[in-house]
Structures are given as C-alpha cells and as structure tokens.
Coordinates of C-alpha atoms and ligand atoms in Angstrom, one line a residue:
X1 CA -69.0 23.8 -5.5
X2 CA -66.1 25.4 -3.7
X3 CA -65.6 24.3 -0.1
X4 CA -63.3 25.6 2.6
X5 CA -62.9 23.3 5.6
X6 CA -61.1 24.7 8.7
X7 CA -58.7 26.6 6.6
X8 CA -55.9 28.4 8.6
X9 CA -53.2 30.5 7.0
X10 CA -50.1 31.7 8.9
X11 CA -47.2 33.8 7.9
X12 CA -44.5 32.8 10.3
X13 CA -46.1 33.5 13.7
X14 CA -48.9 35.7 12.4
X15 CA -52.2 33.9 11.7
X16 CA -54.0 35.8 8.9
X17 CA -56.8 33.3 8.3
X18 CA -58.4 31.7 11.4
X19 CA -60.2 28.5 10.8
X20 CA -62.4 29.5 7.9
X21 CA -65.2 27.1 6.7
X22 CA -67.7 28.0 4.1
X23 CA -68.9 26.9 0.7
X24 CA -70.0 28.5 -2.5
X25 CA -72.7 26.8 -4.6
X26 CA -72.3 26.3 -8.3
X27 CA -73.3 29.3 -10.5
X28 CA -73.4 31.7 -7.5
X29 CA -71.5 34.8 -7.0
X30 CA -70.0 35.1 -3.5
X31 CA -68.6 38.4 -2.5
X32 CA -65.8 38.6 0.1
X33 CA -65.9 41.9 1.9
X34 CA -64.1 43.4 4.9
X35 CA -61.6 46.0 5.9
X36 CA -58.2 46.2 4.3
X37 CA -55.8 43.4 5.6
X38 CA -58.6 41.2 6.8
X39 CA -57.6 38.3 4.5
X40 CA -59.8 38.6 1.4
X41 CA -56.9 38.3 -1.1
X42 CA -55.4 35.5 0.9
X43 CA -58.6 33.5 0.7
X44 CA -58.9 34.1 -3.0
X45 CA -55.4 33.1 -3.8
X46 CA -55.7 29.8 -1.9
X47 CA -58.5 28.8 -4.4
X48 CA -56.1 28.8 -7.4
X49 CA -53.2 27.7 -5.3
X50 CA -51.2 30.9 -5.6
X51 CA -51.0 30.3 -1.8
X52 CA -51.4 27.1 0.2
X53 CA -53.3 26.9 3.5
X54 CA -51.2 26.2 6.6
X55 CA -53.8 23.7 7.6
X56 CA -57.3 22.7 6.5
X57 CA -58.5 21.9 3.0
X58 CA -60.2 23.5 0.0
X59 CA -62.4 21.3 -2.2
X60 CA -63.7 22.0 -5.7
X61 CA -66.5 19.6 -6.7
X62 CA -65.6 17.5 -3.7
X63 CA -62.0 17.1 -4.7
X64 CA -59.2 18.4 -2.5
X65 CA -57.4 20.9 -4.7
X66 CA -54.0 20.1 -3.3
X67 CA -54.2 16.7 -5.0
X68 CA -54.9 18.3 -8.4
X69 CA -52.5 19.2 -11.1
X70 CA -52.0 22.9 -10.5
X71 CA -52.1 23.8 -14.3
X72 CA -55.3 21.9 -14.8
X73 CA -56.7 23.6 -11.7
X74 CA -55.8 27.0 -13.0
X75 CA -57.1 26.4 -16.4
X76 CA -60.5 25.9 -14.9
X77 CA -60.3 29.2 -12.9
X78 CA -60.3 32.6 -14.5
X79 CA -58.6 35.4 -12.5
X80 CA -59.2 39.1 -12.7
X81 CA -57.2 41.5 -10.6
X82 CA -57.3 45.3 -10.1
X83 CA -54.2 46.0 -12.0
X84 CA -55.5 44.3 -15.1
X85 CA -52.3 42.5 -16.1
X86 CA -52.7 42.6 -19.9
X87 CA -49.5 41.8 -21.8
X88 CA -48.5 45.1 -23.4
X89 CA -46.8 43.6 -26.5
X90 CA -49.9 41.5 -27.4
X91 CA -53.0 42.8 -29.1
X92 CA -56.3 42.7 -27.3
X93 CA -57.3 39.6 -29.3
X94 CA -54.0 37.8 -28.4
X95 CA -54.5 38.9 -24.8
X96 CA -57.9 37.3 -24.6
X97 CA -57.0 34.2 -26.5
X98 CA -53.8 33.5 -24.8
X99 CA -53.8 30.0 -23.3
X100 CA -53.8 30.4 -19.6
X101 CA -51.4 27.6 -18.9
X102 CA -50.5 26.2 -22.4
X103 CA -52.6 23.1 -21.8
X104 CA -54.3 20.7 -24.1
X105 CA -57.7 22.5 -24.0
X106 CA -56.9 24.1 -27.3
X107 CA -59.9 25.3 -29.3
X108 CA -60.1 25.7 -32.9
X109 CA -59.1 29.2 -34.0
X110 CA -62.4 30.1 -35.7
X111 CA -64.3 29.1 -32.6
X112 CA -62.0 31.1 -30.4
X113 CA -62.3 34.3 -32.5
X114 CA -66.1 33.9 -32.4
X115 CA -66.0 33.6 -28.7
X116 CA -63.6 36.6 -28.3
X117 CA -66.0 38.7 -30.4
X118 CA -69.0 37.6 -28.3
X119 CA -67.2 38.4 -25.1
X120 CA -66.0 41.8 -26.4
X121 CA -69.6 42.6 -27.2
X122 CA -70.8 41.5 -23.8
X123 CA -68.3 43.8 -22.0
X124 CA -69.3 46.7 -24.2
X125 CA -66.4 46.9 -26.6
X126 CA -66.9 46.8 -30.3
X127 CA -64.8 43.8 -31.5
X128 CA -63.9 45.2 -35.0
X129 CA -62.7 48.4 -33.4
X130 CA -60.7 46.9 -30.5
X131 CA -59.5 43.4 -31.2
X132 CA -56.4 44.4 -33.1
X133 CA -55.3 47.3 -30.8
X134 CA -52.7 47.1 -28.1
X135 CA -53.5 47.7 -24.4
X136 CA -51.8 51.2 -24.3
X137 CA -54.3 52.3 -26.9
X138 CA -57.2 51.6 -24.5
X139 CA -58.4 53.6 -21.5
X140 CA -58.3 52.1 -18.0
X141 CA -62.0 51.2 -18.1
X142 CA -61.6 49.6 -21.5
X143 CA -58.6 47.6 -20.4
X144 CA -60.4 46.3 -17.4
X145 CA -63.3 45.2 -19.7
X146 CA -60.7 43.2 -21.6
X147 CA -59.5 41.7 -18.4
X148 CA -63.1 40.5 -17.6
X149 CA -63.5 39.2 -21.1
X150 CA -60.2 37.3 -20.8
X151 CA -61.3 35.6 -17.6
X152 CA -64.4 34.2 -19.3
X153 CA -62.6 33.3 -22.6
X154 CA -61.5 29.8 -21.8
X155 CA -64.9 29.0 -20.3
X156 CA -63.6 28.1 -16.8
X157 CA -66.1 26.9 -14.2
X158 CA -64.8 29.4 -11.6
X159 CA -63.8 33.1 -11.8
X160 CA -61.9 34.8 -9.1
X161 CA -62.1 38.6 -9.1
X162 CA -59.9 40.6 -6.7
X163 CA -61.2 44.2 -6.4
X164 CA -61.5 44.2 -10.2
X165 CA -63.3 47.5 -10.6
X166 CA -61.8 49.5 -7.7
X167 CA -59.5 51.6 -9.9
X168 CA -62.3 52.7 -12.2
X169 CA -64.4 55.9 -12.2
X170 CA -67.9 55.5 -10.9
X171 CA -69.6 55.3 -14.3
X172 CA -67.3 52.6 -15.7
X173 CA -67.5 50.8 -12.4
X174 CA -71.3 50.6 -12.4
X175 CA -71.4 49.6 -16.1
X176 CA -69.0 46.8 -15.5
X177 CA -71.0 45.7 -12.4
X178 CA -74.0 45.5 -14.6
X179 CA -72.1 43.6 -17.3
X180 CA -70.8 41.2 -14.8
X181 CA -74.2 40.4 -13.5
X182 CA -75.4 39.8 -17.1
X183 CA -72.3 37.6 -17.9
X184 CA -72.9 35.6 -14.8
X185 CA -76.6 35.0 -15.6
X186 CA -75.8 34.1 -19.2
X187 CA -72.7 32.1 -18.9
X188 CA -73.4 30.5 -15.5
X189 CA -70.1 30.8 -13.7
X190 CA -69.2 30.3 -10.1
X191 CA -67.7 33.7 -9.1
X192 CA -65.7 34.7 -6.0
X193 CA -65.5 38.5 -5.9
X194 CA -63.5 40.6 -3.5
X195 CA -64.4 44.2 -2.8
X196 CA -64.4 46.7 0.0
X197 CA -67.5 48.5 -1.3
X198 CA -70.8 47.4 0.2
X199 CA -72.9 48.9 -2.7
X200 CA -70.9 46.8 -5.2
X201 CA -71.4 43.7 -3.0
X202 CA -75.1 44.2 -2.8
X203 CA -75.3 44.6 -6.6
X204 CA -73.3 41.6 -7.7
X205 CA -73.6 39.1 -4.8
X206 CA -75.9 36.1 -4.3
X207 CA -74.2 35.8 -1.0
X208 CA -72.0 38.1 0.9
X209 CA -69.2 36.9 3.2
X210 CA -68.2 39.5 5.8
X211 CA -64.7 39.0 7.0
X212 CA -62.8 40.6 9.8
X213 CA -59.3 39.8 11.1
X214 CA -59.1 36.5 9.2
X215 CA -62.5 35.3 10.4
X216 CA -66.0 35.0 8.8
X217 CA -68.5 37.0 10.8
X218 CA -71.5 36.4 8.6
X219 CA -72.1 34.6 5.3
X220 CA -75.6 35.1 3.9
X221 CA -77.7 36.7 1.2
X222 CA -77.5 40.4 0.9
X223 CA -81.0 40.7 2.2
X224 CA -80.4 38.8 5.4
X225 CA -77.1 40.6 6.0
X226 CA -78.9 44.0 5.7
X227 CA -81.8 43.0 7.8
X228 CA -80.2 40.8 10.4
X229 CA -76.6 41.7 10.9
X230 CA -75.1 39.2 13.4
X231 CA -73.3 41.8 15.5
X232 CA -72.3 45.4 15.8
X233 CA -69.3 45.1 13.5
X234 CA -71.4 43.8 10.7
X235 CA -74.2 46.4 11.4
X236 CA -71.7 49.2 11.3
X237 CA -69.9 47.8 8.3
X238 CA -73.1 47.4 6.3
X239 CA -74.5 50.8 7.4
X240 CA -77.4 51.0 9.7
X241 CA -80.2 52.1 7.5
X242 CA -78.9 50.8 4.2
X243 CA -81.8 48.5 3.8
X244 CA -84.0 51.5 3.2
X245 CA -81.9 52.7 0.4
X246 CA -82.2 49.3 -1.2
X247 CA -86.0 49.1 -1.5
X248 CA -85.9 46.0 -3.7
X249 CA -84.9 44.1 -0.6
X250 CA -87.8 45.3 1.5
X251 CA -90.6 42.8 1.6
X252 CA -94.3 43.1 2.3
X253 CA -93.7 41.2 5.6
X254 CA -91.2 43.9 6.7
X255 CA -93.7 46.6 6.5
X256 CA -97.1 45.1 7.2
X257 CA -99.1 45.5 10.4
X258 CA -99.9 42.2 12.1
X259 CA -102.8 43.6 14.0
X260 CA -105.6 42.0 11.9
X261 CA -109.3 42.3 12.1
X262 CA -110.9 39.2 10.7
X263 CA -113.9 37.0 11.0
X264 CA -115.6 34.1 9.3
X265 CA -118.3 34.3 6.8
X266 CA -121.0 32.6 8.7
X267 CA -120.7 35.1 11.5
X268 CA -123.6 37.6 11.6
X269 CA -123.2 41.0 10.2
X270 CA -124.1 42.4 13.6
X271 CA -121.2 40.6 15.1
X272 CA -118.8 41.9 12.5
X273 CA -120.1 45.4 13.0
X274 CA -119.4 45.1 16.7
X275 CA -115.8 43.9 16.1
X276 CA -115.2 46.8 13.6
X277 CA -116.6 49.3 16.1
X278 CA -114.5 48.0 19.0
X279 CA -111.3 47.9 17.0
X280 CA -111.9 51.2 15.4
X281 CA -111.7 50.1 11.8
X282 CA -114.1 50.3 8.9
X283 CA -113.5 47.0 7.2
X284 CA -113.1 43.4 8.3
X285 CA -111.4 40.5 6.5
X286 CA -113.3 37.2 6.0
X287 CA -111.2 34.1 6.4
X288 CA -112.0 30.4 6.4
X289 CA -111.5 28.0 9.3
X290 CA -107.8 27.6 8.3
X291 CA -107.2 31.4 8.3
X292 CA -107.1 31.6 4.4
X293 CA -108.3 34.9 3.1
X294 CA -111.8 34.9 1.4
X295 CA -112.9 38.5 1.1
X296 CA -113.7 41.7 2.9
X297 CA -116.8 43.3 4.4
X298 CA -117.0 47.1 4.7
X299 CA -118.8 49.0 7.4
X300 CA -120.6 51.1 4.8
X301 CA -122.2 47.9 3.2
X302 CA -124.3 47.6 6.3
X303 CA -126.4 50.7 5.5
X304 CA -128.5 48.9 2.9
X305 CA -129.0 45.7 4.8
X306 CA -132.5 45.1 6.3
X307 CA -131.4 42.4 8.7
X308 CA -128.2 42.5 10.7
X309 CA -128.5 38.8 11.5
X310 CA -127.6 37.7 8.0
X311 CA -124.2 36.0 7.7
X312 CA -121.3 38.3 6.8
X313 CA -120.6 36.1 3.7
X314 CA -123.7 37.4 1.9
X315 CA -122.3 41.0 1.6
X316 CA -118.7 40.0 1.3
X317 CA -116.6 41.5 -1.5
X318 CA -113.8 39.8 -3.3
X319 CA -110.4 41.4 -2.9
X320 CA -108.9 43.0 -6.0
X321 CA -105.3 42.8 -5.0
X322 CA -103.5 40.7 -2.4
X323 CA -99.8 40.9 -1.7
X324 CA -97.6 37.9 -0.7
X325 CA -95.2 38.3 2.2
X326 CA -92.2 38.0 -0.1
X327 CA -93.3 40.6 -2.6
X328 CA -91.0 43.6 -2.7
X329 CA -92.4 46.8 -1.3
X330 CA -91.9 48.4 -4.7
X331 CA -94.2 45.9 -6.4
X332 CA -96.8 46.4 -3.7
X333 CA -96.7 50.2 -3.9
X334 CA -97.0 50.0 -7.7
X335 CA -100.1 47.8 -7.4
X336 CA -101.6 50.1 -4.7
X337 CA -101.1 53.1 -7.0
X338 CA -102.4 51.4 -10.1
X339 CA -105.5 49.9 -8.5
X340 CA -106.1 52.9 -6.3
X341 CA -106.2 50.4 -3.5
X342 CA -105.5 52.1 -0.1
X343 CA -105.5 48.8 1.8
X344 CA -103.7 45.6 0.9
X345 CA -104.0 42.3 2.7
X346 CA -100.8 40.2 2.8
X347 CA -101.0 36.4 2.7
X348 CA -98.3 33.8 3.5
X349 CA -97.3 30.9 1.2
X350 CA -100.4 28.9 2.4
X351 CA -102.8 31.7 1.5
X352 CA -103.3 32.5 5.2
X353 CA -103.9 36.1 6.0
X354 CA -100.7 37.4 7.6
X355 CA -100.9 41.1 7.8
X356 CA -102.2 44.3 6.2
X357 CA -100.5 47.2 4.4
X358 CA -102.2 50.6 4.4
X359 CA -100.9 54.0 3.5
X360 CA -100.7 54.9 7.2
X361 CA -99.1 51.6 8.2
X362 CA -96.3 52.4 5.6
X363 CA -95.6 55.7 7.4
X364 CA -95.8 54.2 10.8
X365 CA -93.5 51.2 10.1
X366 CA -91.0 53.3 8.2
X367 CA -90.7 55.9 10.8
X368 CA -90.3 53.2 13.5
X369 CA -87.5 51.7 11.5
X370 CA -85.7 55.0 11.2
X371 CA -86.1 56.3 14.7
X372 CA -86.1 53.2 16.8
Ligands
ADP401 P1 -57.0 42.0 2.1 O1 -57.0 41.4 0.8 O2 -58.2 41.7 2.9 O3 -56.7 43.4 2.2 P2 -54.7 40.2 2.5 O4 -55.3 38.8 2.3 O5 -53.9 40.7 1.4 O6 -55.9 41.2 3.0 O7 -53.8 40.1 3.8 C1 -54.2 39.6 5.0 C2 -53.1 39.8 6.1 O8 -52.0 39.0 5.7 C3 -52.6 41.2 6.2 O9 -52.4 41.5 7.6 C4 -51.3 41.2 5.5 O10 -50.4 42.1 6.0 C5 -50.8 39.8 5.7 N1 -50.0 39.3 4.6 C6 -50.3 39.2 3.3 N2 -49.3 38.7 2.6 C7 -48.3 38.5 3.4 C8 -46.9 38.0 3.3 N3 -46.5 37.5 2.1 N4 -46.2 37.9 4.4 C9 -46.7 38.3 5.6 N5 -47.9 38.7 5.8 C10 -48.7 38.9 4.7
MG402 MG1 -56.6 42.4 -1.1

C-alpha cells in the first residue's frame, strides 16, 4: 500500500501540493488526473523520491520512504514516462534487462531472457523480431511498448506511469491501454498512472484521483466519480453526461422505477385486482412478509377464475428473470431481449423487491437524466 499523509510541496514561496492525504491499495491502479500544472507529476515523483515533500510523509507498506535506501526503493518501483527514455546505443533486449540501479537483485540470464520474451509478447511485440533491434529501428508506439515492458521487467511491486501514452496515435494508445489492463490483471502490480484524458482514466483506473491546484478534489471509483461528482469543477472536468456514454457503469438501480405495485400471496385475488385497477397497471408482484420477491399475478389470469376470493398465491406465476440492483444495464437489456421479457423486477442483496425496469421506464429515466 502507498500512503500519502499531509504531504505539502513548496518551490520557494509557491505551494504546489497542498496537504494531500490518500492511499492506494495493493494491486490497484490509481489514476491521477487534472489540468496541466495541478501537481500530478510532482506527486508521482515524490513516490520514487525524485522529489522530496516539504512536509508530510509517504509510506510504502507502512514504512516511511524517506528512511529507505533510495536505490532499494527505486528497484521496487518501475517508472514509465512519456518520452520513453530508451538508451539509443543499447538493443531492445539490453534496454529491458538493464538493471535499474545495479543492485543485488540479479537474476539468472536465462530467466531474464525468458521474462523479456514474455513481456514483449504481452505488449504486442514479437520477441524474435524485436529483441536485437535498436530503439531507432522502432516506431514511437513500439518504443513506448518497450518502455512498458521494461517497467515490468524487474518485477517491481509498484509502477509509476506519467502520461505514458499521450504522445501516441489513438490506435496505439487504445491498444496499449488494453495491454496495460491485461498486464495489471495478470502480474498484479500497484500502479499510479498520470493522465489528462478522462476516457483513458475510466479505462485503466480502479480509482480516479481528481486534482486541481495541488489539492485532491475527489478520490473514488470511476463509477462514483461519474455518478456523484463532488462539485462543479469535477462535474465539468468529467463531462456532464459521460456516464451515459459508459453504459457498463450504469446499474439497474440507476434506471429502475421505485414505484412498485406489490401484495402478499394470502391476499384475495379481488384485493389484488382492486390495487391493479387503482394504480393503472396490469400486473402485481407478490412478496413475502419481509418484502422478498415471490412471484407475479397478471390481470389477465383473473378471467378464468370462478371465485375472486381465492388467495392471489394460487394463480401466482414464477418470474423468469430478475435483475439485481448492481447488474449493469447492458446485462439487463440483453436478458430482456433474449427472454422477450418486457418487465423486469429488480431485487436488492437481500432478495427484497427494490424496483422495476420496463421498456417505458427506460425511456422515462433516460430522458430525465438527459434533460434534467
Ligand atoms: P502536472 O504534472 O500536473 O502538469 P507538475 O507536478 O509538473 O504538474 O507541476 C505542478 C506545479 O509546480 C506547476 O505549477 C509547476 O509550474 C510547478 N513546478 C514544477 N516543477 C517546478 C520547479 N522545479 N520549480 C518551480 N516550480 C515547479
Ligand atoms: Mg506532468
């Protein structure tokens, strides 16, 4: 875990980092984002001690980094910057395998070559083709891939990435973002990633840290930041309706109607009919005493029933598909389409009926979101 506690950084009289405290959990990717000059690079460079805080402390796994040997510290931290920084007179293989700080953590050569090859594959470069080339023989995108492979090569716990893909064309950029997500999942690194591109942040981040003028405005999951920006600056920065262009982050609970028509199964059919009529619906959910969903009764079922005093439970249908509040709207829509199910009840984690999604509720809630 990386922890910032009350970190302040000043250059002469100018305070560029103002009392920043936050922490990054192991194996998570935290993205620092904010306008140019807000302090992102400064925060990053304090983690590998290229810069020192004016006051406050930074801890890695509970240990204050200023008490650590700086070479040992950096050996445990990969660093990728925008301008790649490959050594021009070394081959790609030598560039990847070069010992970050000439420490003791030497690995056997065979093992190292094996790892270099694996990493090359993972960043989409054919090892046999590229390992013996020199950096000038590679395109910018290929060089940046080598830069990423190199950061992972010595198996550090932490990787710092400062706008690593900003100089790349959109296609290379998106490919590298995908590859980074795969590397992160497979190799389990703690990553601190700086960008000024919100789409990139949403794609790679477990958590996004929004910074302005040396302060953290909001530090949360992409979903929470998109749905609940803390203030106007964050809302503007994020883009007002971006959530609706990121449908994976829209949940059933964001879109469901809470106006439920429900009853219990020992209630008479007549009573249920009355409720349906007064609420203007043609079906009623049946729940138990705790509010857990049991089934549904349709108005049309009543046609064939001789006695309206029978309990609703006797004509109740089971429900083919129930969404959970955390399901993504994409999953819900897929199910609705596949099962030709025009109405979907939504339950919470206790199985309690929480809302309903219908085709018309989708239109209603979506248009409310856009035009509110
Ligand atoms: P970002 O990476 O978010 O664009 P930086 O962390 O590079 O921002 O810079 C934060 C602020 O610190 C800026 O206002 C910048 O001008 C200032 N700054 C950075 N380095 C120095 C320096 N060596 N001396 C004085 N001011 C600096
Ligand atoms: Mg910067």
